[in-house]
Amino acid sequence: MSSPAAAPPHVVAGFTVPRVMFQVLAALVPVAAVHVYLYGPAILWLLAVGGVSALACEAIALRLRRRPSRDSLRDGSVLVTAALLALAVPPTLPWWLLAFGIAVAVLIAKHAYGGLGQNPFNPAMVGYAVLLVSFPLEMTRWPAPGGDWDAMTGATALDTLRTSLRQSYTMQEIQAGPAFGHIGATGGEWINLAALVGGVYLLVRRIVRWHIPVAMLAGIAVPAALFHMFDPGAHASASFHLAAGATMLGAFFIATDPVSAATSDRGRLVYGAGIGLLTWIIRTWGGFPDGVAFAVLIMNLAVPLIDRYTVPRIYGHAG
Amino acid sequence: MTRRSELRGGLRLEAHKALPLRHPVVQLPAPRTVVLALDQGSGQESEPAVRPGQAVRIGTTVAAQHGAAAALHSPVSGTVREIAPRPTLRGTGRCIVIDNDGRDEHDPALLPCDWRSLAGEDLLERIAAGGVAGLGGGAFPTAVKLGLARRTGVELLLLNGAECEPWICCDDALMRERAADVVLGAEVMLAACGAARCIIAVEDDKPQAIEALDAALATAADARLELRSLPAVFPLGAEGPLVAAVTGREVPHDGLPPQVGVVCQNVATAAAVARLVRDGMPVVSRVVTVTGSGVLDPANVEARLGTPIAELIAACGSCADGERRLIAGGSLTGRALDDDAVPVTKGLNCVLAATPADLPRRGAEMPCIRCGDCATVCPARLLPQQLHRAAQLDDVEALARFGLGACIECGCCDYVCPSAIPLTARFRAARERQRLRDLERERAAQAKSRYERHQRRLAEQAEAEHRAFDEARRRARGDSSTGTGR
């Protein structure tokens, strides 16, 4: 009648890593849906290619590392990586390039460091960065929403903004261009809105805690607002930055990857704010169209340092 | 040092207390044989004061207080059969086995006392002699705790009626039925420890207990006593979180509550003190919650100490079919039992006969993804995810930096961990390794100093021999030189 003695606690909430991961995937559905609406069904093809190649890479890596593959394949983490990368690249990207990015993300960024829970860098962003520096042309040509790809592929709003500002156009002139929508970029603003909806879902379901998204959005919005206030002709507004590029996707889905983020609440505020600030700096003065991927990777580097100096005061210990 | 501190973290858990609380506390008949564990839950054994064959009655002292083990009294009248190792809550321990003669005769030495006329020190002695120990689970001698509080000079007596474990409700039942005892016990303890006031802290999911205590406090009309309701959050019943939630003070990590002017006692302990002064009856029984889907009719039972747990389960209707786990204590901090022959002790508050539906098994362990859910719920404000990494690497410096010593082993981190990592067990193991390492270091230091002393002694001895030899030679030369007549 008795069973072997087990250590307490004898009860757990039963919330598991796979459930976390599948909630994240569910929260990405609005983004994918808006993507389809704006750019056509190409994203579904990319998501499928990304998912399959990610699972294949995971299986290969686990086999090479001689790890049991069934549970790890089912935990869903690799599908989140694939979905984030697929949604971050232009829908015109050749499928084999995406597969290459996924291979870099899963094989090198994740498994070379020891697999789930061990990677110091966000795998999806490593994949994105490698693709961006290796294939800059393919990675920066976004189609105009709802249009014919061959005719309409061109620079994004963030791209246009940077190049035009260097040619001494004013903000007012630039924003009259076709790449700009109501607040952010045409299309891009709807993607950001969808990511915000998914992000709020994650917050409500307590999959993600508020510290990183809020800090990152503040890290972008505060400097953007300040510079826009003092020099509105040369700097885009905070609302433009919040509704352009990968801001919302980054804040709620990418920067919140817990494995590569700082781990205490205070640390996450620092980490998120750093990503936001770096994103804005790279967008404003850098050479790449969007800064989220590099900002995340740079702050990944800083995580051990942040973690070291943000240990909370323990109960019963003096400040 | 004290600083304002709110309760942080913790879990709001679904309570499973309604079923046992449907009926009043059931008086369980005394068993034919009682098995009194010398270790009643504090981890130390009391000193047996009876011999096999000796006749005892209810309340006869059978073991004397020894360190952290309170005095022990016979819960039945009868004959001591033997003092021998038996299965206990902690595996195996020495027990006094007494055959019950069924007559339930009380020891004539048991007399009520007029506690108001007794000085604090005398009251403490009385409480010690009555074997009163922490009935919340710690079973630490109440008189020792109150005595330390008296010497330190505490301001507040904090009666713990939080009872935050989701299955345990023996204190709830006791407060409902014996609120007057709790209040009387509080007054006696105030006199014993010298505190100026007493707060009875009860979680707000126990409205009936709060109502009963309110009425008893109105009757007692003692302005020093106050009832405080707390949010129902696990682990508010643990000493550190409770002190923080009620007073806003933090117990220093290397200290005890008296250092911040507080002494904590359980409400059931207070009721036991009341019984001791009013009826002269030492602690020979306690209320235990018997619950879980493994019993047909969950109830709070008052059982004599030394009653086998099997009899408690039988009294509540055992449904033996299917898999079931026996847990002594609650679902979060309780101890899994292999054997239902283990006896009731002062520290046993609950027997949980759990089916897999009650307590789903945890899944397979996965790698930590640093989600930090554990840090969110940790009442000690630790970062369990970092501690876990340090424990895996056995990194002594990191374990200290992340505050392993402040872990109260409440199990909250385990409860929420999506990777199903047995964090609490890992931390306990790391602590054990730490303890062994400290012991080892101490032993090495002792050996070293012993060796050095030995070396010094040898050197001194050699030196002395050398000197004696020189001396002798000089003397011999002197003698010979005088002989040569130079």
Coordinates of N, CA and C in Angstrom, one line a residue, chain B residues 43-206:
Chain B
G43 N 13.9 16.2 16.2 CA 15.1 15.7 15.7 C 16.1 15.3 16.8
Q44 N 15.6 15.4 18.1 CA 16.4 15.0 19.2 C 15.6 14.1 20.1
E45 N 16.3 13.2 20.8 CA 15.6 12.2 21.6 C 15.6 12.6 23.1
S46 N 14.5 12.5 23.8 CA 14.4 12.7 25.2 C 15.0 11.6 25.9
E47 N 15.2 11.7 27.3 CA 15.9 10.8 28.1 C 14.9 9.9 28.8
P48 N 14.9 8.6 28.5 CA 13.8 7.7 29.1 C 14.0 7.7 30.7
A49 N 12.8 7.8 31.4 CA 12.8 7.9 32.8 C 12.1 6.7 33.4
V50 N 11.8 5.7 32.6 CA 11.0 4.5 33.1 C 11.8 3.3 32.7
R51 N 11.5 2.2 33.4 CA 12.1 0.9 33.0 C 11.0 -0.1 32.5
P52 N 11.4 -1.0 31.7 CA 10.4 -2.0 31.3 C 9.8 -2.7 32.5
G53 N 8.5 -2.9 32.5 CA 7.8 -3.5 33.6 C 7.2 -2.5 34.5
Q54 N 7.6 -1.3 34.4 CA 7.1 -0.2 35.4 C 5.7 0.1 35.0
A55 N 4.9 0.3 36.1 CA 3.5 0.7 35.9 C 3.4 2.3 35.7
V56 N 2.6 2.7 34.8 CA 2.4 4.1 34.5 C 0.9 4.4 34.4
R57 N 0.6 5.7 34.6 CA -0.8 6.2 34.4 C -0.7 7.3 33.5
I58 N -1.9 7.8 33.1 CA -2.0 8.9 32.2 C -1.3 10.1 32.8
G59 N -0.3 10.6 32.1 CA 0.4 11.8 32.6 C 1.6 11.5 33.4
T60 N 2.0 10.3 33.6 CA 3.2 9.9 34.3 C 4.4 10.3 33.4
T61 N 5.4 11.0 33.9 CA 6.5 11.3 33.1 C 7.3 10.0 32.7
V62 N 7.5 9.8 31.4 CA 8.2 8.6 31.0 C 9.6 8.9 30.4
A63 N 9.8 10.2 30.0 CA 11.1 10.6 29.5 C 11.3 12.1 29.9
A64 N 12.5 12.4 30.3 CA 12.8 13.8 30.7 C 13.3 14.6 29.5
Q65 N 13.1 15.9 29.7 CA 13.6 16.8 28.6 C 15.1 16.7 28.4
H66 N 15.5 16.7 27.1 CA 16.9 16.6 26.8 C 17.1 17.5 25.6
G67 N 17.8 18.6 25.8 CA 18.0 19.6 24.7 C 16.8 20.0 24.0
A68 N 16.7 19.7 22.7 CA 15.6 20.1 21.9 C 14.4 19.1 22.0
A69 N 14.5 18.1 22.9 CA 13.4 17.2 23.0 C 12.7 17.4 24.4
A70 N 11.4 17.7 24.3 CA 10.6 18.0 25.5 C 10.4 16.8 26.3
A71 N 10.0 16.9 27.6 CA 9.6 15.8 28.4 C 8.4 15.1 27.8
L72 N 8.3 13.8 28.1 CA 7.3 13.0 27.5 C 6.5 12.3 28.6
H73 N 5.2 12.2 28.4 CA 4.3 11.6 29.4 C 3.5 10.4 28.8
S74 N 3.1 9.5 29.7 CA 2.3 8.4 29.2 C 0.9 8.9 28.9
P75 N 0.4 8.5 27.7 CA -0.9 8.9 27.3 C -2.0 7.8 27.8
V76 N -1.5 6.7 28.4 CA -2.5 5.7 28.8 C -2.0 5.2 30.2
S77 N -2.9 4.5 30.9 CA -2.4 3.8 32.1 C -2.1 2.3 31.7
G78 N -1.0 1.8 32.3 CA -0.6 0.4 31.9 C 0.8 0.2 32.3
T79 N 1.5 -0.7 31.5 CA 2.8 -1.1 31.9 C 3.8 -0.9 30.7
V80 N 5.0 -0.4 31.1 CA 6.0 -0.2 30.1 C 6.5 -1.6 29.6
R81 N 6.4 -1.9 28.3 CA 6.8 -3.2 27.8 C 8.3 -3.1 27.5
E82 N 8.7 -2.2 26.7 CA 10.1 -2.1 26.4 C 10.5 -0.7 25.8
I83 N 11.8 -0.5 25.8 CA 12.3 0.7 25.1 C 13.2 0.2 24.0
A84 N 12.7 0.4 22.8 CA 13.3 -0.3 21.6 C 13.1 0.5 20.4
P85 N 14.0 0.3 19.4 CA 13.8 1.0 18.1 C 12.6 0.5 17.4
R86 N 11.8 1.4 16.9 CA 10.6 1.2 16.1 C 10.6 2.1 14.9
P87 N 9.8 1.8 13.9 CA 9.6 2.7 12.8 C 9.0 4.0 13.3
T88 N 9.6 5.1 12.9 CA 9.1 6.4 13.3 C 9.0 7.3 12.0
L89 N 8.6 8.6 12.2 CA 8.4 9.5 11.1 C 9.8 9.7 10.4
R90 N 10.9 9.6 11.1 CA 12.2 9.8 10.5 C 12.9 8.5 10.2
G91 N 12.1 7.5 10.0 CA 12.8 6.2 9.7 C 12.6 5.3 10.9
T92 N 13.7 5.2 11.7 CA 13.6 4.4 12.9 C 14.2 5.2 14.0
G93 N 13.6 5.0 15.2 CA 14.0 5.7 16.4 C 13.6 4.9 17.6
R94 N 14.3 5.3 18.7 CA 14.0 4.6 20.0 C 12.6 5.0 20.5
C95 N 11.8 4.1 20.9 CA 10.5 4.3 21.4 C 10.2 3.7 22.7
I96 N 9.4 4.3 23.5 CA 8.9 3.6 24.7 C 7.5 3.0 24.4
V97 N 7.5 1.6 24.5 CA 6.3 0.9 24.2 C 5.5 0.6 25.5
I98 N 4.3 1.1 25.5 CA 3.5 0.9 26.7 C 2.2 0.1 26.4
D99 N 2.0 -1.0 27.2 CA 0.7 -1.7 27.0 C -0.4 -1.1 27.8
N100 N -1.5 -0.8 27.2 CA -2.6 -0.1 27.8 C -3.4 -1.0 28.6
D101 N -3.7 -0.7 29.8 CA -4.6 -1.6 30.6 C -6.0 -1.2 30.5
G102 N -6.3 -0.2 29.7 CA -7.7 0.2 29.4 C -8.4 0.9 30.5
R103 N -7.7 1.1 31.6 CA -8.5 1.7 32.8 C -8.4 3.3 32.7
D104 N -7.5 3.8 31.9 CA -7.5 5.3 31.8 C -7.4 6.0 33.1
E105 N -6.5 5.5 34.0 CA -6.4 6.2 35.3 C -5.3 7.3 35.1
H106 N -5.7 8.4 35.8 CA -4.7 9.6 35.7 C -3.7 9.5 36.8
D107 N -2.5 10.0 36.5 CA -1.5 10.1 37.6 C -2.0 11.0 38.7
P108 N -1.9 10.6 39.9 CA -2.4 11.5 41.0 C -1.6 12.8 41.2
A109 N -0.4 12.8 40.6 CA 0.4 14.0 40.7 C 0.0 15.1 39.9
L110 N -0.9 14.8 38.9 CA -1.4 15.9 38.0 C -2.3 16.9 38.7
L111 N -1.9 18.1 38.9 CA -2.7 19.1 39.6 C -2.8 20.4 38.8
P112 N -4.0 21.0 38.7 CA -4.0 22.3 38.1 C -3.2 23.3 38.9
C113 N -2.9 24.4 38.3 CA -2.1 25.4 39.0 C -2.7 26.8 38.9
D114 N -2.5 27.6 39.9 CA -3.0 29.0 39.8 C -1.9 29.8 39.1
W115 N -2.0 29.8 37.8 CA -0.9 30.4 37.0 C -0.7 31.9 37.3
R116 N -1.8 32.6 37.7 CA -1.6 34.0 37.9 C -0.7 34.3 39.1
S117 N -0.6 33.4 40.0 CA 0.2 33.6 41.2 C 1.6 33.2 41.0
L118 N 1.9 32.5 39.9 CA 3.3 32.0 39.6 C 4.1 33.1 39.0
A119 N 5.4 33.1 39.3 CA 6.4 34.0 38.6 C 6.7 33.4 37.3
G120 N 7.2 34.2 36.4 CA 7.5 33.7 35.0 C 8.4 32.5 35.0
E121 N 9.4 32.5 35.8 CA 10.4 31.4 35.8 C 9.7 30.1 36.2
D122 N 8.8 30.2 37.2 CA 8.1 29.1 37.7 C 7.1 28.5 36.7
L123 N 6.5 29.5 35.9 CA 5.6 29.1 34.9 C 6.4 28.3 33.8
L124 N 7.5 28.8 33.5 CA 8.4 28.1 32.4 C 8.7 26.7 32.9
E125 N 9.0 26.6 34.2 CA 9.3 25.2 34.7 C 8.1 24.3 34.5
R126 N 7.0 24.9 34.9 CA 5.7 24.1 34.8 C 5.5 23.7 33.4
I127 N 5.7 24.6 32.4 CA 5.4 24.3 31.0 C 6.4 23.2 30.5
A128 N 7.6 23.3 31.0 CA 8.6 22.3 30.6 C 8.2 21.0 31.2
A129 N 7.8 21.0 32.5 CA 7.4 19.7 33.1 C 6.2 19.1 32.4
G130 N 5.4 19.9 31.8 CA 4.2 19.4 31.2 C 4.5 18.9 29.7
G131 N 5.7 18.9 29.3 CA 6.1 18.4 28.0 C 5.5 19.2 26.9
V132 N 5.2 20.4 27.1 CA 4.6 21.2 26.0 C 5.7 21.5 24.9
A133 N 5.3 21.2 23.7 CA 6.3 21.4 22.6 C 5.5 21.9 21.4
G134 N 6.2 22.5 20.4 CA 5.6 23.1 19.3 C 4.7 22.2 18.5
L135 N 3.4 22.3 18.7 CA 2.5 21.4 18.0 C 2.2 21.8 16.6
G136 N 2.8 22.8 16.1 CA 2.7 23.2 14.7 C 3.5 22.3 13.8
G137 N 4.4 21.5 14.4 CA 5.2 20.6 13.6 C 6.6 20.5 14.1
G138 N 7.2 21.6 14.7 CA 8.6 21.6 15.1 C 8.9 20.8 16.3
A139 N 7.9 20.7 17.2 CA 8.0 19.9 18.4 C 9.2 20.4 19.3
F140 N 9.5 21.6 19.1 CA 10.6 22.2 19.9 C 10.0 22.5 21.3
P141 N 10.8 22.3 22.4 CA 10.2 22.5 23.7 C 9.8 24.0 23.9
T142 N 8.5 24.2 24.2 CA 7.9 25.6 24.3 C 8.6 26.3 25.4
A143 N 8.9 25.7 26.6 CA 9.5 26.4 27.7 C 10.9 26.9 27.3
V144 N 11.7 26.2 26.5 CA 13.0 26.7 26.0 C 12.8 27.9 25.2
K145 N 11.9 27.9 24.3 CA 11.7 29.0 23.4 C 11.2 30.2 24.2
L146 N 10.2 30.0 25.0 CA 9.7 31.1 25.8 C 10.8 31.7 26.8
G147 N 11.6 30.7 27.3 CA 12.7 31.1 28.2 C 13.7 32.0 27.5
L148 N 14.1 31.6 26.3 CA 15.0 32.5 25.5 C 14.4 33.8 25.2
A149 N 13.1 33.8 24.9 CA 12.4 35.1 24.7 C 12.4 36.0 25.9
R150 N 12.2 35.3 27.1 CA 12.2 36.1 28.4 C 13.5 36.7 28.6
R151 N 14.6 35.9 28.4 CA 15.9 36.4 28.6 C 16.3 37.5 27.6
T152 N 15.9 37.4 26.4 CA 16.2 38.4 25.4 C 15.3 39.6 25.6
G153 N 14.1 39.4 26.2 CA 13.2 40.6 26.4 C 12.4 40.9 25.1
V154 N 11.5 40.0 24.8 CA 10.7 40.2 23.6 C 9.5 41.1 23.9
E155 N 8.9 41.7 22.9 CA 7.8 42.6 23.1 C 6.5 42.0 22.6
L156 N 6.6 41.0 21.7 CA 5.4 40.5 21.1 C 5.4 38.9 21.1
L157 N 4.3 38.4 21.6 CA 4.1 37.0 21.4 C 3.2 36.8 20.2
L158 N 3.6 36.0 19.2 CA 2.9 35.9 18.0 C 2.4 34.4 17.9
L159 N 1.0 34.3 18.0 CA 0.4 33.0 18.0 C 0.1 32.7 16.5
N160 N 0.6 31.6 16.1 CA 0.5 31.2 14.7 C -0.7 30.3 14.4
G161 N -1.7 30.9 13.8 CA -2.9 30.2 13.4 C -3.1 30.3 11.9
A162 N -2.0 30.5 11.2 CA -2.0 30.7 9.8 C -2.5 29.4 9.1
E163 N -1.8 28.4 9.4 CA -2.1 27.0 8.8 C -2.3 27.1 7.3
C164 N -1.2 27.3 6.6 CA -1.3 27.7 5.2 C -1.2 26.4 4.3
E165 N -0.8 25.3 4.8 CA -0.7 24.1 3.9 C -2.1 23.7 3.5
P166 N -2.3 23.4 2.2 CA -3.7 23.3 1.7 C -4.5 22.1 2.2
W167 N -3.9 21.1 2.8 CA -4.7 20.0 3.3 C -4.9 20.0 4.8
I168 N -4.1 20.7 5.5 CA -4.1 20.6 7.0 C -5.1 21.6 7.6
C169 N -5.9 21.1 8.5 CA -6.9 22.0 9.1 C -7.1 21.7 10.6
C170 N -6.1 21.0 11.2 CA -6.3 20.6 12.6 C -6.3 21.9 13.5
D171 N -5.5 22.9 13.2 CA -5.5 24.1 14.0 C -6.9 24.9 13.8
D172 N -7.4 24.8 12.5 CA -8.6 25.5 12.3 C -9.7 24.9 13.2
A173 N -9.8 23.5 13.2 CA -10.8 22.8 14.0 C -10.6 23.2 15.5
L174 N -9.3 23.2 15.9 CA -9.1 23.5 17.3 C -9.5 24.9 17.7
M175 N -9.2 25.9 16.8 CA -9.6 27.2 17.1 C -11.1 27.4 17.1
R176 N -11.8 26.7 16.3 CA -13.2 26.7 16.3 C -13.8 26.2 17.6
E177 N -13.2 25.1 18.0 CA -13.8 24.4 19.2 C -13.2 24.8 20.5
R178 N -11.9 25.3 20.5 CA -11.3 25.6 21.8 C -10.7 26.9 21.8
A179 N -11.4 27.9 21.2 CA -10.9 29.3 21.2 C -10.5 29.8 22.5
A180 N -11.4 29.4 23.5 CA -11.1 29.9 24.9 C -9.8 29.4 25.4
D181 N -9.5 28.1 25.1 CA -8.2 27.5 25.5 C -7.0 28.3 24.8
V182 N -7.2 28.6 23.6 CA -6.1 29.4 22.9 C -5.9 30.7 23.6
V183 N -7.0 31.4 23.9 CA -6.8 32.7 24.5 C -6.2 32.5 25.9
L184 N -6.7 31.5 26.7 CA -6.1 31.3 28.0 C -4.6 31.0 27.9
G185 N -4.3 30.1 26.9 CA -2.9 29.7 26.7 C -2.1 31.0 26.4
A186 N -2.6 31.9 25.6 CA -1.9 33.1 25.2 C -1.6 33.9 26.4
E187 N -2.6 34.0 27.4 CA -2.3 34.8 28.6 C -1.2 34.2 29.4
V188 N -1.3 32.9 29.5 CA -0.3 32.2 30.3 C 1.1 32.4 29.7
M189 N 1.2 32.2 28.4 CA 2.5 32.4 27.7 C 3.0 33.8 27.8
L190 N 2.1 34.8 27.8 CA 2.5 36.2 28.0 C 3.2 36.3 29.3
A191 N 2.6 35.7 30.4 CA 3.2 35.8 31.7 C 4.5 35.1 31.7
A192 N 4.6 34.0 31.0 CA 5.8 33.2 31.0 C 7.0 33.8 30.3
C193 N 6.7 34.5 29.2 CA 7.8 35.0 28.4 C 8.0 36.5 28.6
G194 N 7.1 37.2 29.3 CA 7.2 38.6 29.6 C 7.0 39.5 28.5
A195 N 6.3 39.1 27.4 CA 6.0 40.0 26.3 C 4.9 40.9 26.7
A196 N 4.8 42.0 26.1 CA 3.8 43.0 26.4 C 2.4 42.8 25.8
R197 N 2.5 42.1 24.6 CA 1.2 41.9 23.9 C 1.3 40.7 23.0
C198 N 0.1 40.3 22.6 CA 0.0 39.0 21.8 C -0.8 39.3 20.6
I199 N -0.4 38.8 19.5 CA -1.2 38.9 18.3 C -1.5 37.4 17.8
I200 N -2.7 37.1 17.7 CA -3.1 35.8 17.2 C -3.4 36.0 15.7
A201 N -2.5 35.4 14.9 CA -2.6 35.6 13.4 C -3.3 34.4 12.8
V202 N -4.3 34.7 12.0 CA -5.1 33.6 11.4 C -5.3 34.0 9.9
E203 N -5.2 33.1 9.0 CA -5.5 33.4 7.6 C -7.0 33.6 7.4
D204 N -7.3 34.5 6.5 CA -8.7 34.9 6.3 C -9.6 33.9 5.6
D205 N -9.0 32.7 5.3 CA -9.9 31.7 4.8 C -10.5 30.8 5.9
K206 N -10.4 31.3 7.2 CA -10.9 30.5 8.3 C -11.9 31.4 9.1

